[in-house]
Short mmCIF file of C-alpha atoms in Angstrom, two decimals:
data_model
loop_
_atom_site.label_atom_id
_atom_site.label_comp_id
_atom_site.label_asym_id
_atom_site.label_seq_id
_atom_site.Cartn_x
_atom_site.Cartn_y
_atom_site.Cartn_z
CA MET A 1 51.74 -4.51 26.16
CA SER A 2 48.11 -3.94 27.76
CA ASP A 3 45.83 -7.08 28.09
CA TRP A 4 42.93 -4.55 27.75
CA PRO A 5 41.61 -3.99 24.21
CA LYS A 6 42.04 -0.57 22.64
CA VAL A 7 38.17 -0.57 22.01
CA PRO A 8 35.72 -1.98 24.50
CA PRO A 9 34.12 -5.04 23.12
CA ALA A 10 30.42 -4.80 22.36
CA TYR A 11 27.75 -7.56 23.21
CA THR A 12 29.44 -8.34 26.82
CA LYS A 13 28.72 -11.09 28.74
CA VAL A 14 26.51 -9.09 31.24
CA GLY A 15 23.53 -11.15 32.90
CA ILE A 16 21.75 -13.67 30.50
CA LEU A 17 21.67 -14.00 26.70
CA THR A 18 17.90 -13.11 26.08
CA THR A 19 16.35 -11.83 23.01
CA SER A 20 14.77 -9.02 25.39
CA SER A 21 18.33 -7.61 25.85
CA LEU A 22 19.15 -4.19 24.45
CA ASN A 23 22.78 -5.22 24.35
CA HIS A 24 22.63 -8.51 22.64
CA SER A 25 19.67 -8.73 20.62
CA PRO A 26 18.81 -6.44 17.76
CA ALA A 27 15.27 -7.70 17.91
CA GLY A 28 14.92 -6.65 21.52
CA TRP A 29 16.40 -3.29 20.59
CA SER A 30 14.22 -3.02 17.76
CA VAL A 31 11.11 -3.48 20.16
CA VAL A 32 12.40 -0.76 22.26
CA LEU A 33 12.41 1.42 19.47
CA GLY A 34 9.00 0.74 18.58
CA ASN A 35 7.96 1.62 22.32
CA VAL A 36 6.50 -1.65 23.55
CA VAL A 37 7.59 -4.11 25.71
CA MET A 38 8.05 -8.05 25.52
CA THR A 39 5.29 -8.75 28.15
CA THR A 40 2.50 -9.30 26.06
CA SER A 41 1.07 -12.95 26.23
CA THR A 42 0.57 -14.35 22.61
CA ALA A 43 -0.59 -17.09 21.01
CA TRP A 44 1.95 -19.12 18.85
CA GLY A 45 -0.58 -18.91 16.00
CA THR A 46 0.95 -21.67 13.74
CA ALA A 47 1.58 -25.14 14.89
CA ASP A 48 5.02 -26.27 14.39
CA VAL A 49 6.88 -23.20 13.39
CA ALA A 50 10.26 -22.33 14.87
CA LEU A 51 11.25 -18.86 15.03
CA TYR A 52 14.77 -17.93 15.06
CA VAL A 53 15.88 -14.76 16.93
CA PRO A 54 19.75 -13.39 16.37
CA VAL A 55 21.80 -12.78 19.35
CA TYR A 56 25.55 -11.30 19.40
CA LEU A 57 27.83 -12.62 22.06
CA GLY A 58 31.33 -10.96 22.51
CA TRP A 59 32.86 -13.13 24.99
CA GLN A 60 33.07 -16.79 25.46
CA ALA A 61 30.16 -18.26 27.86
CA LYS A 62 29.23 -21.70 28.91
CA VAL A 63 24.98 -21.93 28.63
CA TYR A 64 23.38 -24.35 31.31
CA LYS A 65 19.92 -23.75 30.72
CA LEU A 66 17.39 -22.45 28.42
CA SER A 67 14.16 -20.62 29.28
CA VAL A 68 10.98 -19.01 27.97
CA MET A 69 8.24 -16.73 29.30
CA ASN A 70 5.01 -18.75 29.26
CA GLY A 71 1.76 -16.59 28.60
CA GLY A 72 -1.70 -16.99 30.26
CA THR A 73 -2.52 -20.08 28.45
CA VAL A 74 -0.09 -23.08 27.92
CA GLY A 75 -0.47 -25.89 25.11
CA GLY A 76 1.42 -28.37 23.24
CA ASN A 77 5.02 -28.85 23.82
CA THR A 78 7.76 -26.10 23.72
CA ASP A 79 11.28 -26.80 22.11
CA VAL A 80 14.00 -24.05 22.79
CA GLY A 81 17.24 -24.24 21.32
CA ILE A 82 20.53 -22.18 20.18
CA TYR A 83 21.77 -22.25 16.67
CA ASN A 84 24.95 -20.91 15.18
CA GLU A 85 24.99 -18.67 12.04
CA ARG A 86 25.05 -21.71 9.69
CA GLY A 87 21.94 -23.11 11.12
CA VAL A 88 23.54 -26.01 13.01
CA ARG A 89 21.53 -26.76 16.22
CA LEU A 90 24.15 -26.69 19.06
CA VAL A 91 21.52 -27.46 22.12
CA SER A 92 17.80 -27.99 22.65
CA SER A 93 15.41 -28.88 24.85
CA THR A 94 13.70 -31.34 22.65
CA PRO A 95 9.91 -30.79 23.14
CA THR A 96 8.54 -30.66 26.22
CA LEU A 97 5.06 -30.19 27.62
CA GLN A 98 4.56 -26.28 27.89
CA SER A 99 3.68 -26.08 31.59
CA GLY A 100 2.80 -23.13 33.98
CA THR A 101 1.00 -20.09 32.97
CA SER A 102 2.54 -16.53 33.19
CA THR A 103 5.66 -17.75 34.54
CA ILE A 104 9.13 -18.64 33.50
CA GLN A 105 9.69 -22.34 32.15
CA THR A 106 13.27 -23.34 32.53
CA PHE A 107 14.88 -26.34 30.65
CA ASP A 108 18.03 -28.02 31.86
CA VAL A 109 20.29 -28.93 28.63
CA THR A 110 23.65 -30.09 27.82
CA ASP A 111 26.24 -27.66 29.06
CA THR A 112 27.28 -25.66 26.03
CA LEU A 113 30.24 -23.36 25.31
CA LEU A 114 29.64 -20.55 22.91
CA ASN A 115 32.62 -18.77 21.62
CA PRO A 116 32.00 -15.27 20.55
CA GLY A 117 29.72 -15.04 17.52
CA VAL A 118 26.49 -14.51 16.06
CA TYR A 119 23.72 -17.24 17.38
CA TYR A 120 20.00 -17.89 17.21
CA LEU A 121 17.80 -18.25 19.98
CA ALA A 122 15.20 -20.79 18.73
CA LEU A 123 11.60 -21.48 19.94
CA ALA A 124 8.76 -23.98 18.63
CA ASN A 125 5.43 -25.27 19.94
CA THR A 126 3.32 -27.99 18.51
CA THR A 127 -0.04 -25.63 18.95
CA THR A 128 -1.47 -22.77 17.84
CA THR A 129 -2.79 -21.86 21.39
CA GLY A 130 0.22 -22.04 23.39
CA THR A 131 1.04 -18.41 24.46
CA TYR A 132 4.45 -16.81 25.22
CA LEU A 133 5.57 -13.44 26.51
CA CYS A 134 6.33 -11.46 23.28
CA GLY A 135 6.87 -7.95 22.13
CA THR A 136 4.56 -6.88 19.49
CA THR A 137 6.32 -5.87 16.15
CA THR A 138 5.98 -6.11 12.32
CA ALA A 139 7.25 -8.43 10.07
CA VAL A 140 9.60 -5.63 8.30
CA ARG A 141 11.22 -4.81 11.60
CA MET A 142 12.09 -8.55 12.47
CA ARG A 143 13.57 -8.96 9.12
CA SER A 144 15.57 -5.75 9.41
CA VAL A 145 17.20 -7.12 12.50
CA GLY A 146 17.61 -10.51 10.79
CA ALA A 147 14.94 -12.83 12.43
CA MET A 148 14.02 -15.83 10.76
CA GLU A 149 11.50 -18.62 10.78
CA GLN A 150 10.80 -22.04 9.75
CA THR A 151 7.26 -23.98 9.12
CA GLY A 152 6.28 -27.50 9.21
CA LEU A 153 8.52 -28.94 11.79
CA THR A 154 8.02 -32.60 12.80
CA SER A 155 6.31 -32.96 16.03
CA GLY A 156 7.54 -29.39 16.91
CA THR A 157 11.21 -30.35 17.24
CA LEU A 158 13.71 -27.83 16.32
CA PRO A 159 15.47 -29.38 13.28
CA ASN A 160 19.14 -29.76 12.69
CA PRO A 161 20.23 -27.96 10.55
CA ALA A 162 17.69 -25.29 10.50
CA VAL A 163 16.16 -24.14 7.07
CA PHE A 164 15.90 -20.43 7.57
CA ALA A 165 12.88 -18.80 5.74
CA THR A 166 11.85 -15.46 5.75
CA PHE A 167 10.05 -14.02 8.74
CA THR A 168 6.49 -13.35 8.64
CA ARG A 169 5.36 -13.06 12.27
CA THR A 170 4.31 -9.98 13.85
CA PHE A 171 5.68 -10.77 17.34
CA VAL A 172 9.27 -11.67 18.71
CA PRO A 173 9.23 -14.02 22.08
CA VAL A 174 11.44 -14.11 25.13
CA ILE A 175 13.90 -16.81 24.79
CA MET A 176 16.75 -16.84 27.30
CA ALA A 177 20.29 -18.73 27.82
CA HIS A 178 21.82 -18.93 31.24
CA TYR A 179 25.19 -18.56 31.93
CA SER A 180 24.41 -20.31 35.42
CA THR A 181 22.78 -23.48 36.89
CA VAL A 182 20.84 -21.12 39.11
CA VAL A 183 17.76 -19.25 37.45
CA MET B 1 48.62 -11.31 23.21
CA SER B 2 45.55 -9.99 24.81
CA ASP B 3 43.36 -12.80 26.30
CA PHE B 4 40.36 -10.31 25.61
CA PRO B 5 38.72 -9.93 22.16
CA ARG B 6 39.16 -6.70 20.51
CA SER B 7 35.63 -6.48 19.44
CA GLY B 8 32.38 -8.22 19.15
CA PRO B 9 31.11 -10.50 16.56
CA ILE B 10 30.19 -8.87 13.26
CA PRO B 11 26.67 -8.55 12.94
CA PRO B 12 25.00 -10.50 9.76
CA ILE B 13 22.97 -7.08 9.04
CA ILE B 14 23.56 -3.53 10.25
CA SER B 15 21.09 -0.50 9.55
CA THR B 16 19.99 3.01 10.41
CA TYR B 17 18.38 1.22 13.28
CA THR B 18 21.08 -0.61 14.74
CA GLN B 19 21.98 -0.19 18.16
CA ASN B 20 25.72 1.38 19.03
CA ILE B 21 26.50 2.03 15.52
CA SER B 22 23.77 4.32 14.16
CA PRO B 23 21.62 7.40 15.49
CA ALA B 24 18.81 5.33 16.50
CA ALA B 25 19.54 5.41 20.17
CA VAL B 26 19.42 9.09 20.40
CA LEU B 27 16.53 9.25 17.87
CA ARG B 28 14.32 6.96 20.36
CA ASN B 29 15.46 9.08 23.37
CA LEU B 30 13.83 12.23 21.61
CA ALA B 31 10.69 10.11 20.39
CA THR B 32 8.17 7.92 22.03
CA SER B 33 8.46 5.43 19.14
CA ILE B 34 10.49 5.67 15.89
CA GLY B 35 9.22 2.61 14.23
CA PRO B 36 10.15 2.10 11.55
CA SER B 37 6.86 2.23 9.78
CA SER B 38 5.53 3.06 6.62
CA ILE B 39 5.89 6.97 6.33
CA ALA B 40 5.70 9.56 3.48
CA TRP B 41 8.73 10.49 1.79
CA VAL B 42 9.56 14.02 0.35
CA ALA B 43 10.30 13.47 -3.14
CA ASN B 44 14.09 13.42 -4.06
CA VAL B 45 15.35 14.41 -0.49
CA ALA B 46 18.13 12.18 0.27
CA VAL B 47 18.50 11.58 3.90
CA PHE B 48 22.24 10.92 5.33
CA ALA B 49 22.28 8.98 8.67
CA PRO B 50 25.67 8.86 10.42
CA MET B 51 26.92 5.56 11.04
CA TRP B 52 30.17 4.28 13.04
CA ILE B 53 31.34 0.80 11.65
CA PRO B 54 34.15 -0.40 14.15
CA TRP B 55 35.22 -3.58 12.09
CA PRO B 56 35.86 -4.04 8.59
CA TYR B 57 32.31 -4.94 6.93
CA PRO B 58 32.02 -7.23 4.10
CA VAL B 59 29.22 -5.76 2.13
CA SER B 60 27.19 -8.75 0.22
CA ARG B 61 23.98 -6.88 -0.12
CA VAL B 62 22.13 -3.60 0.77
CA PHE B 63 18.70 -2.51 1.55
CA TRP B 64 15.88 -0.59 2.27
CA GLY B 65 12.36 -0.81 3.74
CA ASN B 66 9.49 -0.41 1.14
CA GLY B 67 6.29 1.34 2.62
CA SER B 68 2.86 0.26 2.00
CA THR B 69 2.98 1.97 -1.49
CA ALA B 70 5.49 0.89 -3.85
CA GLY B 71 5.73 2.05 -7.57
CA GLY B 72 8.22 4.75 -7.40
CA ASN B 73 11.98 4.20 -7.61
CA VAL B 74 14.60 4.24 -4.61
CA ASN B 75 18.20 5.14 -4.56
CA PHE B 76 20.57 3.79 -1.59
CA GLY B 77 23.97 5.20 -1.13
CA ILE B 78 26.84 5.01 1.30
CA PHE B 79 29.21 8.14 1.69
CA ARG B 80 32.39 9.34 3.51
CA PRO B 81 32.06 12.22 6.14
CA SER B 82 33.94 14.16 3.20
CA GLY B 83 30.93 13.94 1.29
CA VAL B 84 32.53 11.71 -1.22
CA ARG B 85 30.34 8.55 -2.43
CA VAL B 86 31.53 5.06 -1.71
CA TYR B 87 28.78 3.16 -3.22
CA SER B 88 25.22 3.71 -4.61
CA THR B 89 22.55 1.31 -6.13
CA GLY B 90 21.45 3.88 -8.58
CA SER B 91 17.67 4.18 -9.15
CA THR B 92 16.02 1.03 -8.57
CA ALA B 93 12.39 0.50 -9.21
CA GLN B 94 10.45 -0.51 -6.09
CA VAL B 95 9.39 -4.05 -5.69
CA GLY B 96 6.91 -5.21 -2.90
CA THR B 97 5.07 -3.38 -0.18
CA SER B 98 5.94 -3.53 3.42
CA ASN B 99 8.95 -5.57 2.98
CA ILE B 100 12.88 -5.39 2.92
CA GLN B 101 14.09 -4.81 -0.51
CA PHE B 102 17.43 -6.05 -1.11
CA VAL B 103 19.92 -5.09 -3.98
CA THR B 104 23.26 -7.33 -4.59
CA PRO B 105 26.33 -5.11 -5.49
CA THR B 106 29.70 -6.46 -6.35
CA PRO B 107 31.00 -7.21 -2.94
CA PHE B 108 33.10 -4.61 -1.23
CA VAL B 109 34.46 -3.92 2.25
CA LEU B 110 33.81 -1.05 4.34
CA THR B 111 37.04 -0.29 6.36
CA PRO B 112 36.16 0.51 10.02
CA GLY B 113 35.16 4.26 10.26
CA THR B 114 32.32 6.96 9.99
CA TYR B 115 30.16 6.79 7.11
CA TYR B 116 26.73 7.90 5.84
CA PHE B 117 23.98 5.76 4.85
CA ALA B 118 21.77 7.68 2.38
CA VAL B 119 18.37 6.92 1.08
CA VAL B 120 16.05 8.45 -1.53
CA ALA B 121 12.69 8.12 -3.19
CA ASP B 122 11.22 9.79 -5.90
CA GLY B 123 7.64 9.16 -4.53
CA THR B 124 5.72 10.43 -1.64
CA THR B 125 2.79 8.60 0.02
CA ASN B 126 3.93 5.72 2.18
CA ARG B 127 7.23 5.15 -0.13
CA LEU B 128 9.64 4.00 2.56
CA GLN B 129 9.79 2.45 6.15
CA GLY B 130 11.43 4.81 8.70
CA PHE B 131 10.28 7.63 11.19
CA ALA B 132 8.82 11.11 10.50
CA ALA B 133 11.61 12.92 12.54
CA THR B 134 11.33 16.38 13.02
CA ALA B 135 14.00 18.54 11.80
CA LEU B 136 15.10 19.31 15.11
CA GLN B 137 15.40 15.75 16.09
CA SER B 138 17.40 14.92 12.92
CA GLN B 139 19.90 17.46 13.77
CA GLN B 140 20.37 16.22 17.21
CA CYS B 141 21.21 12.96 15.55
CA GLY B 142 23.73 14.20 13.19
CA VAL B 143 21.60 13.63 10.13
CA PHE B 144 22.02 15.35 6.92
CA GLN B 145 19.89 15.87 3.97
CA GLN B 146 20.25 17.18 0.40
CA ALA B 147 17.20 18.26 -1.52
CA SER B 148 16.92 17.50 -5.32
CA ASN B 149 19.18 14.47 -5.03
CA PHE B 150 17.49 11.49 -6.24
CA ALA B 151 20.81 10.49 -8.06
CA LEU B 152 22.75 10.75 -4.66
CA ALA B 153 25.52 13.20 -6.30
CA ASP B 154 29.15 12.39 -5.58
CA PRO B 155 30.39 14.41 -3.50
CA ALA B 156 27.25 14.95 -1.76
CA THR B 157 26.51 18.51 -0.28
CA PHE B 158 25.17 17.82 3.31
CA ALA B 159 22.94 20.39 4.56
CA THR B 160 20.81 21.06 7.45
CA PRO B 161 17.73 18.58 7.76
CA ALA B 162 14.64 20.55 6.90
CA SER B 163 12.12 17.54 5.98
CA THR B 164 10.71 15.09 8.26
CA VAL B 165 11.87 11.66 6.93
CA TYR B 166 14.36 9.19 8.57
CA GLY B 167 14.76 6.06 6.38
CA LEU B 168 15.45 2.19 7.30
CA CYS B 169 18.50 1.45 5.14
CA GLY B 170 21.33 -1.03 5.75
CA VAL B 171 23.91 -3.68 4.40
CA THR B 172 24.55 -7.11 5.15
CA ARG B 173 27.39 -9.51 4.82
CA THR B 174 25.32 -12.69 4.14
CA GLY B 175 24.20 -13.38 0.72
CA ALA B 176 20.75 -14.59 -0.23
CA SER B 177 20.88 -18.01 1.74
CA ALA B 178 20.13 -15.62 5.01
CA PRO B 179 16.59 -14.94 3.87
CA PHE B 180 15.99 -12.05 6.35
#
């Protein structure tokens, strides 16, 4: 019997796992449908809020690093992480000074094996002014793809477990998980 | 036994805008932006969007996107290619504007295959979230319509699209604990 699947699996392990992917990320897909790009420097707007953006992984993969794209102004601390569908935090950077404008900021995290499934890439900041490269969207669009949020974090720390709440923002940030130690 | 997965994970939420399983990619290729945004509806025109569902999908909730004006009624349904209705919410009063509105049915499972997700409003101005697709664009996506069909009749009588409406609607496998 063939080792090849009868139906090619979706959500393949190509490149990196990122909210800007058209393959893995319904949010990234939604942004494209709205004809915008995820390169707009956007202020976080609310201190100590976490955004949870769903991504789908069809293959087993190990994550070595996490990244965000900083915008034109940095501020406060960034915490970036991965959650499973039940809201369990699998790995995170812990709050770290946001550093470097208009560039990628990468966080070396505990090597984490992900099985095929639904995950949330999460991002939090302790200020209103720190900026990230985002796609401009609407709350309705993000709700319709399953994005969620959580306000009132303690010192910007991504909580464990997450307490998912309805998404109210009009932007979606680029959050990346790397299958390689080289970024 | 194969070392390869037979399919990817089952998304918590799928809609007429979901990649790979809805006509959204084609529609986006035919228009610069397809939203979804608040759009005018044509009263009582049911729009049927073709969906390919590759997994057994357990439906816990169904939904549509309300536009910036509420006050009317909406009906959401799921049909087979033969026109046979699998499910419909029935007439449901709109609650909330510019938001997703959920209805919780008795849970059921969609077996893998082709379906049509249907949505219809009995109002017009800014009633739903979606895209004002031209008839030609809808035709190129395999979308059907049926006029004067607020009840989402069983069976449906699929007809060539004539009205510029394409609605955001879908299903979730999650309950209210996932507050999308």
